[in-house]
Coordinates of C-alpha atoms and ligand atoms in Angstrom, one line a residue:
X30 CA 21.0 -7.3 -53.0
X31 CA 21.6 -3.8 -53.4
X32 CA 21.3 -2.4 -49.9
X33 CA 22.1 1.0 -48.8
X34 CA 25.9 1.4 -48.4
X35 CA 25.2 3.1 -45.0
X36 CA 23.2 0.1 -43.5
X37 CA 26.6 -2.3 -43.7
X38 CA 27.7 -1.1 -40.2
X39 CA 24.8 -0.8 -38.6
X40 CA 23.4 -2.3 -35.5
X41 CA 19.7 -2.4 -34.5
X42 CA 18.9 -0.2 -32.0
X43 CA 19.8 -1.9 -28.4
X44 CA 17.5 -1.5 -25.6
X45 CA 17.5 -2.2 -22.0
X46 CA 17.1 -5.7 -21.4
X47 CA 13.8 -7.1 -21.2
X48 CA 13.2 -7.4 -17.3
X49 CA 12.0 -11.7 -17.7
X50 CA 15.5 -12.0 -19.5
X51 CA 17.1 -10.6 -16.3
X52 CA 14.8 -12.5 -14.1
X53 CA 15.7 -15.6 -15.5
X54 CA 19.6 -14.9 -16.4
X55 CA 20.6 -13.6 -12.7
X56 CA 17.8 -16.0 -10.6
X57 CA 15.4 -13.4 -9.3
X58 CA 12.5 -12.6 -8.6
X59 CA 12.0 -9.2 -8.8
X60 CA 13.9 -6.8 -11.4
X61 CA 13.1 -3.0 -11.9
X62 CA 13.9 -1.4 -15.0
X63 CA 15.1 2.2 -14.8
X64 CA 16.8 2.1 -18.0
X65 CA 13.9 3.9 -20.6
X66 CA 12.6 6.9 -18.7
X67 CA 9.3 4.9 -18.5
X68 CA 6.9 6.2 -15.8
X69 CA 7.0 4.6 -12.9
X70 CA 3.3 4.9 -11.7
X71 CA 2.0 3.6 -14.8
X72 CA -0.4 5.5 -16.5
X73 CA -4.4 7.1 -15.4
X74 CA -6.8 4.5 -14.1
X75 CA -8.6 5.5 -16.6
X76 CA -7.1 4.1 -19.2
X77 CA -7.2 0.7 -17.3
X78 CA -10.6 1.2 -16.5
X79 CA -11.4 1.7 -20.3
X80 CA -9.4 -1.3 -21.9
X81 CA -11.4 -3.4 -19.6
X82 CA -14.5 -2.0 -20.4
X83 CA -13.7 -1.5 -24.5
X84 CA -15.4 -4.0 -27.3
X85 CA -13.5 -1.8 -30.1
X86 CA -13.5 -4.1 -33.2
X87 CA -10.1 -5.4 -33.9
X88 CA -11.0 -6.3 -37.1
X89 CA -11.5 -2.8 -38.6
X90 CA -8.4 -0.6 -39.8
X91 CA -7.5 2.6 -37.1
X92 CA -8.7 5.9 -38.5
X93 CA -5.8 7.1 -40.1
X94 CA -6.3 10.9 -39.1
X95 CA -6.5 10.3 -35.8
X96 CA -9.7 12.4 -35.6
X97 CA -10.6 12.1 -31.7
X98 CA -7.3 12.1 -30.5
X99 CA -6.6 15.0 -33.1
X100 CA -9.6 16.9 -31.4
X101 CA -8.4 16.2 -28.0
X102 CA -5.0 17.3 -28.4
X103 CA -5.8 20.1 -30.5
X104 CA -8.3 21.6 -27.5
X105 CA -6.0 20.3 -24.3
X106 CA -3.2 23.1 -26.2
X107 CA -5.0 25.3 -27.9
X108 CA -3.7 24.9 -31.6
X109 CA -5.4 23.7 -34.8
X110 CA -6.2 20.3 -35.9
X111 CA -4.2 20.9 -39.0
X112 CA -1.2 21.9 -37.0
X113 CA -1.0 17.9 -35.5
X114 CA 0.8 14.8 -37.1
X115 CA 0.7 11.8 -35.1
X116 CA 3.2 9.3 -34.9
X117 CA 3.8 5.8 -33.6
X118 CA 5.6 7.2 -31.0
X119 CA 7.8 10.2 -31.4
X120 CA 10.4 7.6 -32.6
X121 CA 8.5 7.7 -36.2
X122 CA 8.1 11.2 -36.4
X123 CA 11.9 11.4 -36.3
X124 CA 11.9 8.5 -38.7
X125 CA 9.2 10.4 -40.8
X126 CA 11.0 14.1 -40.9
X127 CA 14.3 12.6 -41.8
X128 CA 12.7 10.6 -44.3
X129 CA 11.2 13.7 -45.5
X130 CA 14.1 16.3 -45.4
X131 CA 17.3 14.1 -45.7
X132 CA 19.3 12.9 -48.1
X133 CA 23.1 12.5 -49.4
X134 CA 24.5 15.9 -49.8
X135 CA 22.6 17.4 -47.3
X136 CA 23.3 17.7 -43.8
X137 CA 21.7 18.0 -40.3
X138 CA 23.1 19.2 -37.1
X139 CA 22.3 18.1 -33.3
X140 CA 23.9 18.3 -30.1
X141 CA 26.5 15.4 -28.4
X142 CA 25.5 13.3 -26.7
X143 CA 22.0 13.5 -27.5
X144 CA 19.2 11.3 -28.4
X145 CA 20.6 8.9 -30.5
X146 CA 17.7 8.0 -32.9
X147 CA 18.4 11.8 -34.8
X148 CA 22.0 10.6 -35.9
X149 CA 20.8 7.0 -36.8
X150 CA 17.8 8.0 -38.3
X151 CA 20.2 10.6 -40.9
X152 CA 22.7 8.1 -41.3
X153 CA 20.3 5.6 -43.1
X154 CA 19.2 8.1 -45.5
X155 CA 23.0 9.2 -46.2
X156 CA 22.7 12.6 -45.1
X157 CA 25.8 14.2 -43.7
X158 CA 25.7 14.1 -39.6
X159 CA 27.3 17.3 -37.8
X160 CA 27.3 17.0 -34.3
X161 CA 28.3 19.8 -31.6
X162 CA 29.0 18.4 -28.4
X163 CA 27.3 19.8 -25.2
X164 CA 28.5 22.4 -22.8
X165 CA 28.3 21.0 -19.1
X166 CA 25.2 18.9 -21.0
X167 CA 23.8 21.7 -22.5
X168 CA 23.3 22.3 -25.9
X169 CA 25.9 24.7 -27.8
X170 CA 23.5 27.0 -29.5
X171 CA 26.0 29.5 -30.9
X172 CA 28.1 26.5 -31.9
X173 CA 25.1 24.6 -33.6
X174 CA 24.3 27.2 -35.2
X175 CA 28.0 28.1 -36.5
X176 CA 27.4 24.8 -38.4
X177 CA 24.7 25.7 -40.3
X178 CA 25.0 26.2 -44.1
X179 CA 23.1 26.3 -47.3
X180 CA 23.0 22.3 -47.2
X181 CA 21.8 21.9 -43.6
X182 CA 17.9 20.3 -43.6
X183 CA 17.2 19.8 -40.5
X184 CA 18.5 20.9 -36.2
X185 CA 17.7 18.7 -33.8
X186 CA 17.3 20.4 -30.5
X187 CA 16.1 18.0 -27.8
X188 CA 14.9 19.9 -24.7
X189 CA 15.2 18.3 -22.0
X190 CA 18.1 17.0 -23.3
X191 CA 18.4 13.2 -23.2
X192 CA 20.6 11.8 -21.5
X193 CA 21.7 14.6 -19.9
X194 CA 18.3 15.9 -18.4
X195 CA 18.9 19.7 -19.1
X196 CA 17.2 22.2 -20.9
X197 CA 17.7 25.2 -23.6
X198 CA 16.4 28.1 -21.7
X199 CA 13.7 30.5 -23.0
X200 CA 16.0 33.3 -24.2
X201 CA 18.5 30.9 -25.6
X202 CA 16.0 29.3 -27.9
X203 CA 14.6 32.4 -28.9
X204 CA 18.0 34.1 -29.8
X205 CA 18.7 30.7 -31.5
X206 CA 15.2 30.6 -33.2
X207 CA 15.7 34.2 -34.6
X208 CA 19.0 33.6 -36.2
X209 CA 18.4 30.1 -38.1
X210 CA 17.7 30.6 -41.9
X211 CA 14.5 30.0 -42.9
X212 CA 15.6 26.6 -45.3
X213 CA 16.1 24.9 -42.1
X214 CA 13.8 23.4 -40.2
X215 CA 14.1 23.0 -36.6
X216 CA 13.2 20.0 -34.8
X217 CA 12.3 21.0 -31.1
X218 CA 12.4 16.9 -29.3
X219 CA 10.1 17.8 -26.1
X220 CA 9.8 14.0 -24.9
X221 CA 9.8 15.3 -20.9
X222 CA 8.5 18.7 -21.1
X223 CA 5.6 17.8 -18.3
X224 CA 8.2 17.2 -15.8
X225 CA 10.4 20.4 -16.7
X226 CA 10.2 23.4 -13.5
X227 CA 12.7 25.2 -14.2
X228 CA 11.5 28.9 -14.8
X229 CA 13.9 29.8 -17.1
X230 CA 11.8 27.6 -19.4
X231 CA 8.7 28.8 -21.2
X232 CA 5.9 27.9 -23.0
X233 CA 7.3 26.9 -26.7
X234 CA 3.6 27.1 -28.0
X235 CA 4.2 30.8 -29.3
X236 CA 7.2 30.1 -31.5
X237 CA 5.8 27.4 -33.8
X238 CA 3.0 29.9 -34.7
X239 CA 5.7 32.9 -35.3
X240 CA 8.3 30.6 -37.0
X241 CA 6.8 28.2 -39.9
X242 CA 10.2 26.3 -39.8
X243 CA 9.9 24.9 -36.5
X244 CA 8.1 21.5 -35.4
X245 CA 7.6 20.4 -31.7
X246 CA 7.6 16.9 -30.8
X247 CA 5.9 15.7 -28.2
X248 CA 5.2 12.1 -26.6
X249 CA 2.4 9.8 -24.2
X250 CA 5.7 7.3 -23.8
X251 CA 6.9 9.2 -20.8
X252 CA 5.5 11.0 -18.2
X253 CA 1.5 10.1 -19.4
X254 CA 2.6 6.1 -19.0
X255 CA 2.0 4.8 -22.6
X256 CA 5.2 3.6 -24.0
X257 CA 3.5 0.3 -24.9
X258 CA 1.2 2.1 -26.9
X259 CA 3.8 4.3 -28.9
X260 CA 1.8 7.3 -29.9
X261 CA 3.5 10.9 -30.0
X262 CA 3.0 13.8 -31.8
X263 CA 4.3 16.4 -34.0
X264 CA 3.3 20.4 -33.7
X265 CA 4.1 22.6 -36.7
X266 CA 2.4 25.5 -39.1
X267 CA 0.2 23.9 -41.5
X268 CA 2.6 23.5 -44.5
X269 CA 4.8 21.5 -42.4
X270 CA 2.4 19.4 -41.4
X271 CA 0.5 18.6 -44.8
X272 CA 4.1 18.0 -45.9
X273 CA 5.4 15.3 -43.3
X274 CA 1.6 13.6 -43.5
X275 CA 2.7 12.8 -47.2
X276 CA 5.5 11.1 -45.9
X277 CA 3.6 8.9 -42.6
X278 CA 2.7 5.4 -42.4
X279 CA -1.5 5.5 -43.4
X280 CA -2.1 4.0 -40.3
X281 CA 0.5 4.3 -38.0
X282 CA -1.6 4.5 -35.1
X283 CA -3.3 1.4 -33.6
X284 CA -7.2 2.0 -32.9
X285 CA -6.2 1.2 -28.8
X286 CA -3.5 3.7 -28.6
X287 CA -5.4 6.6 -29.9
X288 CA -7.9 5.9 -27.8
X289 CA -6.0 5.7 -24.5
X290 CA -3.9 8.5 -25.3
X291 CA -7.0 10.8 -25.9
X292 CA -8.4 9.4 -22.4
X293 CA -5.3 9.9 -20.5
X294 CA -4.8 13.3 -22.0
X295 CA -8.0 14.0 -19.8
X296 CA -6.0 13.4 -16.8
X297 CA -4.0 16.1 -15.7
X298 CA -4.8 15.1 -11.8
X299 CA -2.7 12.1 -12.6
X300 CA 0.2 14.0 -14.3
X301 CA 0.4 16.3 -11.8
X302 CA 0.9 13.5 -9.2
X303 CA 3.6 12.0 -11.3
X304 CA 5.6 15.8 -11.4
X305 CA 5.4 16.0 -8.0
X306 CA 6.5 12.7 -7.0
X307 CA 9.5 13.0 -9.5
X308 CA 10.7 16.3 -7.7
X309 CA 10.6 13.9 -4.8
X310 CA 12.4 11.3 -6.4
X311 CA 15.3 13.6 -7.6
X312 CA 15.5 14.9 -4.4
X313 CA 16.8 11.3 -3.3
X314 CA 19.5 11.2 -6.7
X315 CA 20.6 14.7 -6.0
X316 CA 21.6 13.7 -2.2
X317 CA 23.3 11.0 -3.0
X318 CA 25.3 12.6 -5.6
X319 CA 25.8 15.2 -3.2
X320 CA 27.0 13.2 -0.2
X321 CA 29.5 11.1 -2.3
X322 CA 30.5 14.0 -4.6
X323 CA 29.7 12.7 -8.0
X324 CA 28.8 14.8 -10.5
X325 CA 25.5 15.0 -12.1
X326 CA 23.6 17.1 -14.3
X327 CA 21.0 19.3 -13.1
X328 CA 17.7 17.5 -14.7
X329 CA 14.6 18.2 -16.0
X330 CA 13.1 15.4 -16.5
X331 CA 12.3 11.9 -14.8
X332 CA 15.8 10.2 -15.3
X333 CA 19.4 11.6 -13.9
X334 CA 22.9 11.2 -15.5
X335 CA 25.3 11.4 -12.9
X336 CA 29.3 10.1 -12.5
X337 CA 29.8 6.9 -10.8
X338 CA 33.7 7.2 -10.8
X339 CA 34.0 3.6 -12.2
X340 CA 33.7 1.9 -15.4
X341 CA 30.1 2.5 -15.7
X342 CA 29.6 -0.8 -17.9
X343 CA 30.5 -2.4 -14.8
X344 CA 28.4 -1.2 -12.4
X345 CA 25.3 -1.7 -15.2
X346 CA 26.5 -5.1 -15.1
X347 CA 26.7 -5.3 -11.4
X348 CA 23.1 -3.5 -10.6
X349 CA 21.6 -5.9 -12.9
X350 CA 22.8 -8.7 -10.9
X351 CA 21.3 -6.7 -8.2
X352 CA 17.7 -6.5 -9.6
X353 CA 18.0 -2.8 -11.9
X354 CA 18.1 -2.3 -15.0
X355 CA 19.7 1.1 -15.7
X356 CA 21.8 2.1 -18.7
X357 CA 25.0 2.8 -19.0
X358 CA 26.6 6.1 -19.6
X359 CA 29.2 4.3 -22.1
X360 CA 26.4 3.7 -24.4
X361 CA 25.0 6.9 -24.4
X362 CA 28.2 8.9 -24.9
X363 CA 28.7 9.9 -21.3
X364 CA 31.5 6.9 -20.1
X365 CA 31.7 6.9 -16.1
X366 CA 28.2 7.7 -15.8
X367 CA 25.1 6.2 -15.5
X368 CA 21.3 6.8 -16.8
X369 CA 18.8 5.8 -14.1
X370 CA 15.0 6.5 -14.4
X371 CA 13.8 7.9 -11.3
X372 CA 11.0 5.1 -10.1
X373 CA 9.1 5.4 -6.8
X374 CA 10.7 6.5 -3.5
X375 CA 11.0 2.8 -2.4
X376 CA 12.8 2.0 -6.2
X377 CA 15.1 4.7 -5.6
X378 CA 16.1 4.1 -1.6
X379 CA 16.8 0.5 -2.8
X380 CA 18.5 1.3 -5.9
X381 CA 20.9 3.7 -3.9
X382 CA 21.4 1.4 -1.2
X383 CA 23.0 -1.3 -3.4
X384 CA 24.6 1.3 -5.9
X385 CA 26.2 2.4 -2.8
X386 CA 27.3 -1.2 -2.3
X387 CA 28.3 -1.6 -5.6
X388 CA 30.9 1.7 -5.5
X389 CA 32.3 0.3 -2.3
X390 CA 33.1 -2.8 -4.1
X391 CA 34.6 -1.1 -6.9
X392 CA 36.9 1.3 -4.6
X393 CA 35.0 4.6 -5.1
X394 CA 33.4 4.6 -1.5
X395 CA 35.3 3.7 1.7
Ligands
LIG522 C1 11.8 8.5 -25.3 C2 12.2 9.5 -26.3 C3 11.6 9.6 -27.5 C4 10.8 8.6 -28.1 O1 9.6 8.5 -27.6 P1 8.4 7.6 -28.3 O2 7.3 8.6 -28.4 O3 8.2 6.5 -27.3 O4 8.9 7.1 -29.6 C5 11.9 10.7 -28.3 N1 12.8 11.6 -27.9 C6 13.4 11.5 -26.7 C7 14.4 12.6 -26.4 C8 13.1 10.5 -25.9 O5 13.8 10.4 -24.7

């Protein structure tokens, strides 16, 4: 068969372990999963409350437009319906602008380590990868930019930054924004922008309207509780839009998960809750890093990437024994750290206690 050169080496993409695999390979009964940046409160009642209630026919295609959710979205941030393309989760919408904009003999640019589906995504299509690693986790602006030619297609700018948890401040983004030729579109990845505090950050509304090569992605995986349902979104002028929309799946949103999404949407009580309890939450991370001097990054979002001053594929392996399912730095590009999802203040008192266990065994604590 005549497959894509590129695919030869490839290897799917590799999630956490499923928690009933780890039930069942390590004998217990309970196993968290902090590994995905999934919300630990779940999502609104509401939602609930409607997927009980709903008799939506299953046997009818999903509107392909998205028209509700559209609306809803479109009101909740004040932009125009035209300026939306939904995705099945933000995942596709990288899938769908890469698809779109790369090629071989063109290149794209992103920061390293940095979400990993960017890279993967380019490498399928054969485009030429250039990746500028991060300053103390943050992403090298100048430097990114420095890499940009007449062949570059497409920056990748994830902010907060996964894994690191940092963010591109206001006045870097607009310096960065005002410098990068108008051939290349810029990819702003805002996955955990709910959760992000940090007053340095600001509203990134205003530059998709004064910059028509710039899309925002956004997602209901993370802090709105709907990774199951995999629907994120795209924000962009117009052209942009009617452009990628070309490119999408015709119905690559399932009739539940628009409706869910536009319902918890409605409930900002419930996101507000879910901010509040993850300043909480990090409050727990941050001590611990503090009392045993580890490093960590100063995050924005609802997971932390700190240092565990051990092989960090051994103490994933060891907390999974242990009942938690985090992620490894190794994997992410950040060896001797770890990726943990910040759960609920029980998850995280637990998960520090036995970490803490776990270091002592492996000579880091005494
Ligand atoms: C989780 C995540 C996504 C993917 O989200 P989906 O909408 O579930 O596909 C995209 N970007 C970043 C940075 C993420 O962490």
């Amino acid at each position: 068969m005549k497959w894509k050169q590129q695919i030869y080496n490839m290897k799917p993409y590799q999630p956490g372990k499923p928690i009933d695999e780890v039930k069942k390979e390590y004998g217990l009964e309970e196993v968290v999963k902090l590994a995905s940046n999934e919300n630990p409160f779940g999502s609104s009642s509401k939602v609930a409350e409607f997927l009980r209630a709903s008799d939506t026919n299953y046997a009818i295609y999903p509107d392909g437009y998205a028209q509700n959710l559209r609306t809803a979205v479109a009101k909740h941030l004040g932009v125009k319906e035209n300026e939306l393309i939904f995705g099945n989760g933000s995942d596709d919408l990288i899938a769908i602008i890469t698809r779109a904009l790369l090629y071989p003999g063109v290149n794209t640019v992103m920061a390293d380590p940095s979400f990993s589906q960017y890279w993967h995504n380019a490498d399928i299509e054969g485009a030429e990868v250039r990746k500028v690693p991060t300053i103390d986790g943050r992403h090298d602006l100048p430097a990114m930019l420095a890499q940009i030619d007449e062949q570059t297609s497409v920056v990748w700018i994830c902010s907060p930054n996964n894994p690191t948890g940092t963010i591109v401040t206001d006045d870097e983004l607009q310096q960065f924004l005002a410098q990068v030729p108008s051939h290349v579109l810029v990819v702003l990845d805002e996955a955990y922008i709910e959760y992000v505090n940090d007053p340095a950050h600001k509203d990134t509304l205003p530059y998709y309207r004064q910059y028509n090569n710039l899309i925002l992605l956004r997602t209901f995986s993370k802090a709105y509780g709907l990774a199951a349902f995999r629907v994120g979104y795209g924000i962009a002028h117009e052209d942009i839009i009617a452009k990628l929309d070309a490119v999408r799946g015709p119905f690559n949103n399932t009739v539940l998960s628009q409706e869910v999404a536009a319902i918890a949407l409605q409930d900002q009580a419930f996101i507000e809750q879910c901010r509040v309890a993850n300043e909480k939450g990090k409050a727990q991370y941050v001590e611990f890093c503090q009392r045993y001097n580890l490093n960590y990054y100063p995050t924005q979002t609802n997971f932390i990437l700190f240092e565990v001053k051990a092989d960090s594929n051994v103490v994933f392996q060891e907390m999974m024994k242990r009942g938690f399912i985090i992620r490894s730095g190794a994997a992410l590009g950040a060896p001797g750290y770890i990726r943990v999802t910040i759960g609920t203040e029980a998850q995280n008192a637990k998960f520090l206690t036995l970490l803490e266990q776990v270091l002592q065994e492996q000579g880091v604590l005494v």
